[in-house]
Amino acid sequence: MLRLQNLTKTYRTGDRALNGVSLTVEPGQVVGLIGPSGAGKSTLIRCINRLVEPSSGQVTLGDTALTGLGHGSLRRARRRIGMIFQEYALVERLTVMENVLSGRLGYVGFWRSFFRKFPPDAVSKAYALLDRVGLSDHVDKRADALSGGQRQRVGIARALAQDPDLLLVDEPTASLDPKTSRQIMRLIVEICDERGLPAIINIHDVALAQSFVRRIIGLKSGEVVFDGAPNELTDAVLTRIYGEEDWSATIRPVDEESDDQVDDPDAEAEHHGPAEVLDRERMAGLS
Amino acid sequence: MTAAAGTARAVWRRPPLIRNPRLRWAIYGGSLVYLVLAFASVDVNWTRVYEGLDRGLRFVEGFLVPDFVSRWGDIAQGMQESLTMTVTATVVGIMVSVPIGIGAARNIAPLPIYLACRGIIALSRSFQEIIIAILFVAMFGFGPFAGFLTLSFATIGFLAKLLAEDIEDIDEAQAEAIRSTGAGWWQVVNYGIQPQVMPRLIGLSLYRLDINFRESSVIGIVGAGGIGATLNTAMDRYEYDSAAAILILIIVIVMLAEYGSSIIRQRVQ
Amino acid sequence: MVDASRTFPESWRKRTTRTELLIWAGWLALVALFVFCWQVMTQDTIWMFVADAPSQAADIGSRMVPPRWAYLPDLMAPLWDTINIATLGTLLAVIMAVPVAFLAARNTTPSVRFVRPVAMLVIVASRSINALIWALLLVAIIGPGVPAGIVAIALRSIGFVAKLLYEAIEEIDAQQVEAVTATGASTAQVIDYAIVPQILPAFAGICVFRWDINIRESAVLGLVGAGGLGLKLQDSLNILAWPQVTVIFVLILLTVLVSEWVSARVRHAII
């Protein structure tokens, strides 16, 4: 269980990115975090693994108070928190396998990692994860030789290689096309379900959030202004989060798609017709 | 548009580079005054130049018919010193530059280490190789050892500075991703930073090898070993054909080094 | 779903055994080369002198202070010469380097087969030979003094300026050239309207950068008789007047700092 209490972050420039955020994520729960640009979504998840140092407040994961950990224990805590990034953040010039194995860095000593001699169980786990995300054929390719969707799959495998107790996902689909976005979101949610893994997913695409997650938190100017189920997202709520706009084309009734398990990418293509593409174009203004 | 049609202007002038007319004329005038003063203070002794033309001609002749043979022993000795000095100084220089370069990158080094490393870089960059060579010769005695130290020291200022700038320019997201896996500082450097800066570091090292060879040909003038001493002697003895032979050798070696390093650079990309 | 019935390999290697061995062999060769060079280089080194270096350094250090500041007025004329050598030398170099650069750039050279190699040879020859060596030659030919320094700096800088400039010319946007050519412009007009505007910022940056380097170089040219501060340095070293040497070093350092500041400011203003 992840608990944030009164989390506040003020940057050195004086910008208050987070203002007393408190929330709890139950085990196995996948949370979508929505909000306009600059609402503090990115800051919020970075305060959890302290890539950004919170100014005040508390973060507790299980029994561990993450805020207040020293250098070494913070590293050990970070091992338990997998993170998936917006622009994939793969090390471009390393191979796919090295990128996935880099998820084990917190578990091995420097020299082992330097000579790329990871323990056998880590290696077989990495192979299994690459198989799970559908990249078995690309193990020894360099990361910069992959397409956007494939790179994000490597990013997912890297995060999972950590054996995380929590997944932080920062705009996983921001640089992907609509179809790949849905595939990646589905993969993340499926994997979380398989492993009972709680996750916080930053996402600017409201419709995508609605169709894949069961709990949505709306952030505005560093404060939580909405916390509820996807179908509670009404015009009024969206206006509260984003400001005045015609929302009729944005909100969709929660449809069947979040439940179907389409693994074949071609079959999935039939699911979204021109209407959905149109929706996305309109929403481009939000991001 | 309608109004403009009536008062169409037929004159157009390109807007001047410097907008402010006063500043513009001050810069033009200042440059002119400087050039006049500078040229006035350079006095050319035309009779001496005229006498020298003869030697110039002999030097050109030397270039056309270089003499590798009569001073070959000296030339070989000087080249051997220059080349060995270049290799050892570049290797040692790289080994010292890498930690200093990492320490001088603001995004990964703590402030005190950063300041110390930047200080070393500034010290090494402030003085010409030849001045450092003078001091090292005074301390360590004549010969290639002083030259080796000079080139190693000069390599630090060059390589560490450029490496530090490279590390500061990396894609921060890749390093952040590695950090978020719980990796230690060394692991972040090894996985998140090294792959990003390695190709350029190799390129810069090869470039520095090239520079070190060229520098090794001058520091001999102040006694720090290498082909420069041989060249200086040849010039003092007015043996222009031997001097031309040495210069041709230097040019050929530099060309070979550039060609070789361009091949290696393409391969590591 | 991670299927429990499937097993995955437990070992992974970045490279094959063969490449790994090759890499180790490469490192070994490098170490061997270094050791060999070290042996050859130090065969005549007198280690007693090396061991003695700290005390020598301390000795020189103690002689260098206090600096003889009264020497400073004598240095003003050489300082002026040094600045002139650098500035006029850079100017001369730029004037000669521009045509060389256009002849060397693939997209502007009249002939890739014949003219370009000649231009490249000029560039390499100029770059390979240090300004100090050029000065050595020129002092022998046209006599000691500032003119030899100016020409030495110019000869050394041609290659540098021309190399960076022709690389900039090769990187220009071909579309703009195409567009101007399409208007029926002559070659000279194409250069004026399509190429020059694209390379002008790079050109100015290169010139200022080289001027900054030339200030450092011209400060030592006097060591071989080509005028400037180096002459005074040579004089002072000959009579072992270390307090004067200190003053010269401080002056060179200040000049270098100022020139670096100026060049950084100008480059910043251009970009």
JSON list of C-alpha atoms in Angstrom, two decimals, chain B residues 152-244:
[
{"chain": "B", "resi": 152, "resn": "SER", "atom": "CA", "xyz": [50.06, 14.95, -20.40]},
{"chain": "B", "resi": 153, "resn": "PHE", "atom": "CA", "xyz": [49.28, 18.11, -18.48]},
{"chain": "B", "resi": 154, "resn": "ALA", "atom": "CA", "xyz": [48.04, 19.92, -21.58]},
{"chain": "B", "resi": 155, "resn": "THR", "atom": "CA", "xyz": [45.87, 16.92, -22.51]},
{"chain": "B", "resi": 156, "resn": "ILE", "atom": "CA", "xyz": [44.00, 17.25, -19.21]},
{"chain": "B", "resi": 157, "resn": "GLY", "atom": "CA", "xyz": [42.87, 20.79, -19.92]},
{"chain": "B", "resi": 158, "resn": "PHE", "atom": "CA", "xyz": [41.60, 19.83, -23.35]},
{"chain": "B", "resi": 159, "resn": "LEU", "atom": "CA", "xyz": [40.05, 16.43, -22.78]},
{"chain": "B", "resi": 160, "resn": "ALA", "atom": "CA", "xyz": [38.64, 16.92, -19.29]},
{"chain": "B", "resi": 161, "resn": "LYS", "atom": "CA", "xyz": [36.94, 20.16, -20.29]},
{"chain": "B", "resi": 162, "resn": "LEU", "atom": "CA", "xyz": [35.28, 18.72, -23.38]},
{"chain": "B", "resi": 163, "resn": "LEU", "atom": "CA", "xyz": [34.31, 15.51, -21.55]},
{"chain": "B", "resi": 164, "resn": "ALA", "atom": "CA", "xyz": [32.74, 17.53, -18.75]},
{"chain": "B", "resi": 165, "resn": "GLU", "atom": "CA", "xyz": [30.75, 19.58, -21.25]},
{"chain": "B", "resi": 166, "resn": "ASP", "atom": "CA", "xyz": [29.62, 16.38, -22.96]},
{"chain": "B", "resi": 167, "resn": "ILE", "atom": "CA", "xyz": [28.44, 14.88, -19.69]},
{"chain": "B", "resi": 168, "resn": "GLU", "atom": "CA", "xyz": [26.57, 18.08, -18.89]},
{"chain": "B", "resi": 169, "resn": "ASP", "atom": "CA", "xyz": [24.85, 17.85, -22.29]},
{"chain": "B", "resi": 170, "resn": "ILE", "atom": "CA", "xyz": [23.65, 14.25, -22.04]},
{"chain": "B", "resi": 171, "resn": "ASP", "atom": "CA", "xyz": [20.03, 13.21, -22.27]},
{"chain": "B", "resi": 172, "resn": "GLU", "atom": "CA", "xyz": [19.18, 13.46, -18.57]},
{"chain": "B", "resi": 173, "resn": "ALA", "atom": "CA", "xyz": [16.18, 11.11, -18.92]},
{"chain": "B", "resi": 174, "resn": "GLN", "atom": "CA", "xyz": [18.42, 8.11, -19.61]},
{"chain": "B", "resi": 175, "resn": "ALA", "atom": "CA", "xyz": [20.47, 8.73, -16.48]},
{"chain": "B", "resi": 176, "resn": "GLU", "atom": "CA", "xyz": [17.31, 9.37, -14.47]},
{"chain": "B", "resi": 177, "resn": "ALA", "atom": "CA", "xyz": [15.84, 6.06, -15.63]},
{"chain": "B", "resi": 178, "resn": "ILE", "atom": "CA", "xyz": [18.93, 4.20, -14.44]},
{"chain": "B", "resi": 179, "resn": "ARG", "atom": "CA", "xyz": [18.87, 6.10, -11.15]},
{"chain": "B", "resi": 180, "resn": "SER", "atom": "CA", "xyz": [15.23, 5.12, -10.62]},
{"chain": "B", "resi": 181, "resn": "THR", "atom": "CA", "xyz": [16.14, 1.42, -10.71]},
{"chain": "B", "resi": 182, "resn": "GLY", "atom": "CA", "xyz": [18.09, 1.93, -7.50]},
{"chain": "B", "resi": 183, "resn": "ALA", "atom": "CA", "xyz": [21.47, 1.94, -9.19]},
{"chain": "B", "resi": 184, "resn": "GLY", "atom": "CA", "xyz": [24.47, 3.34, -7.34]},
{"chain": "B", "resi": 185, "resn": "TRP", "atom": "CA", "xyz": [26.50, 6.35, -8.49]},
{"chain": "B", "resi": 186, "resn": "TRP", "atom": "CA", "xyz": [29.09, 4.24, -10.32]},
{"chain": "B", "resi": 187, "resn": "GLN", "atom": "CA", "xyz": [26.37, 2.22, -12.00]},
{"chain": "B", "resi": 188, "resn": "VAL", "atom": "CA", "xyz": [24.61, 5.38, -13.13]},
{"chain": "B", "resi": 189, "resn": "VAL", "atom": "CA", "xyz": [27.89, 6.57, -14.66]},
{"chain": "B", "resi": 190, "resn": "ASN", "atom": "CA", "xyz": [28.54, 3.17, -16.26]},
{"chain": "B", "resi": 191, "resn": "TYR", "atom": "CA", "xyz": [25.03, 2.54, -17.63]},
{"chain": "B", "resi": 192, "resn": "GLY", "atom": "CA", "xyz": [23.41, 5.95, -17.97]},
{"chain": "B", "resi": 193, "resn": "ILE", "atom": "CA", "xyz": [26.28, 8.22, -18.95]},
{"chain": "B", "resi": 194, "resn": "GLN", "atom": "CA", "xyz": [29.16, 6.25, -20.41]},
{"chain": "B", "resi": 195, "resn": "PRO", "atom": "CA", "xyz": [27.22, 4.89, -23.41]},
{"chain": "B", "resi": 196, "resn": "GLN", "atom": "CA", "xyz": [26.15, 8.42, -24.29]},
{"chain": "B", "resi": 197, "resn": "VAL", "atom": "CA", "xyz": [29.58, 10.05, -24.17]},
{"chain": "B", "resi": 198, "resn": "MET", "atom": "CA", "xyz": [31.81, 7.17, -25.28]},
{"chain": "B", "resi": 199, "resn": "PRO", "atom": "CA", "xyz": [31.83, 7.76, -29.06]},
{"chain": "B", "resi": 200, "resn": "ARG", "atom": "CA", "xyz": [32.77, 11.39, -28.64]},
{"chain": "B", "resi": 201, "resn": "LEU", "atom": "CA", "xyz": [35.34, 10.59, -25.97]},
{"chain": "B", "resi": 202, "resn": "ILE", "atom": "CA", "xyz": [37.04, 8.19, -28.37]},
{"chain": "B", "resi": 203, "resn": "GLY", "atom": "CA", "xyz": [36.93, 10.79, -31.13]},
{"chain": "B", "resi": 204, "resn": "LEU", "atom": "CA", "xyz": [38.37, 13.48, -28.86]},
{"chain": "B", "resi": 205, "resn": "SER", "atom": "CA", "xyz": [41.12, 11.16, -27.64]},
{"chain": "B", "resi": 206, "resn": "LEU", "atom": "CA", "xyz": [42.20, 10.42, -31.19]},
{"chain": "B", "resi": 207, "resn": "TYR", "atom": "CA", "xyz": [42.10, 14.11, -31.99]},
{"chain": "B", "resi": 208, "resn": "ARG", "atom": "CA", "xyz": [44.24, 14.82, -28.95]},
{"chain": "B", "resi": 209, "resn": "LEU", "atom": "CA", "xyz": [46.72, 12.16, -30.07]},
{"chain": "B", "resi": 210, "resn": "ASP", "atom": "CA", "xyz": [47.06, 14.15, -33.26]},
{"chain": "B", "resi": 211, "resn": "ILE", "atom": "CA", "xyz": [47.48, 17.46, -31.41]},
{"chain": "B", "resi": 212, "resn": "ASN", "atom": "CA", "xyz": [50.03, 15.94, -29.04]},
{"chain": "B", "resi": 213, "resn": "PHE", "atom": "CA", "xyz": [52.15, 14.81, -31.95]},
{"chain": "B", "resi": 214, "resn": "ARG", "atom": "CA", "xyz": [52.07, 18.27, -33.49]},
{"chain": "B", "resi": 215, "resn": "GLU", "atom": "CA", "xyz": [52.95, 19.84, -30.14]},
{"chain": "B", "resi": 216, "resn": "SER", "atom": "CA", "xyz": [55.74, 17.33, -29.59]},
{"chain": "B", "resi": 217, "resn": "SER", "atom": "CA", "xyz": [57.41, 18.85, -32.62]},
{"chain": "B", "resi": 218, "resn": "VAL", "atom": "CA", "xyz": [57.75, 22.26, -30.97]},
{"chain": "B", "resi": 219, "resn": "ILE", "atom": "CA", "xyz": [58.48, 21.70, -27.32]},
{"chain": "B", "resi": 220, "resn": "GLY", "atom": "CA", "xyz": [61.91, 20.43, -28.35]},
{"chain": "B", "resi": 221, "resn": "ILE", "atom": "CA", "xyz": [62.79, 24.05, -29.08]},
{"chain": "B", "resi": 222, "resn": "VAL", "atom": "CA", "xyz": [62.95, 24.70, -25.34]},
{"chain": "B", "resi": 223, "resn": "GLY", "atom": "CA", "xyz": [64.70, 21.42, -24.60]},
{"chain": "B", "resi": 224, "resn": "ALA", "atom": "CA", "xyz": [61.81, 19.06, -23.89]},
{"chain": "B", "resi": 225, "resn": "GLY", "atom": "CA", "xyz": [62.91, 16.42, -26.42]},
{"chain": "B", "resi": 226, "resn": "GLY", "atom": "CA", "xyz": [61.43, 15.35, -29.71]},
{"chain": "B", "resi": 227, "resn": "ILE", "atom": "CA", "xyz": [61.81, 16.30, -33.33]},
{"chain": "B", "resi": 228, "resn": "GLY", "atom": "CA", "xyz": [61.62, 20.04, -32.52]},
{"chain": "B", "resi": 229, "resn": "ALA", "atom": "CA", "xyz": [65.18, 20.01, -31.20]},
{"chain": "B", "resi": 230, "resn": "THR", "atom": "CA", "xyz": [66.41, 18.36, -34.40]},
{"chain": "B", "resi": 231, "resn": "LEU", "atom": "CA", "xyz": [64.52, 20.88, -36.48]},
{"chain": "B", "resi": 232, "resn": "ASN", "atom": "CA", "xyz": [65.90, 23.77, -34.47]},
{"chain": "B", "resi": 233, "resn": "THR", "atom": "CA", "xyz": [69.44, 22.51, -34.96]},
{"chain": "B", "resi": 234, "resn": "ALA", "atom": "CA", "xyz": [68.89, 22.06, -38.70]},
{"chain": "B", "resi": 235, "resn": "MET", "atom": "CA", "xyz": [67.61, 25.63, -38.95]},
{"chain": "B", "resi": 236, "resn": "ASP", "atom": "CA", "xyz": [70.55, 26.97, -36.93]},
{"chain": "B", "resi": 237, "resn": "ARG", "atom": "CA", "xyz": [72.96, 25.24, -39.30]},
{"chain": "B", "resi": 238, "resn": "TYR", "atom": "CA", "xyz": [71.08, 26.58, -42.33]},
{"chain": "B", "resi": 239, "resn": "GLU", "atom": "CA", "xyz": [70.47, 23.00, -43.47]},
{"chain": "B", "resi": 240, "resn": "TYR", "atom": "CA", "xyz": [67.18, 23.80, -45.13]},
{"chain": "B", "resi": 241, "resn": "ASP", "atom": "CA", "xyz": [66.97, 20.53, -47.03]},
{"chain": "B", "resi": 242, "resn": "SER", "atom": "CA", "xyz": [67.12, 18.55, -43.78]},
{"chain": "B", "resi": 243, "resn": "ALA", "atom": "CA", "xyz": [64.62, 20.92, -42.17]},
{"chain": "B", "resi": 244, "resn": "ALA", "atom": "CA", "xyz": [62.29, 20.44, -45.14]}
]
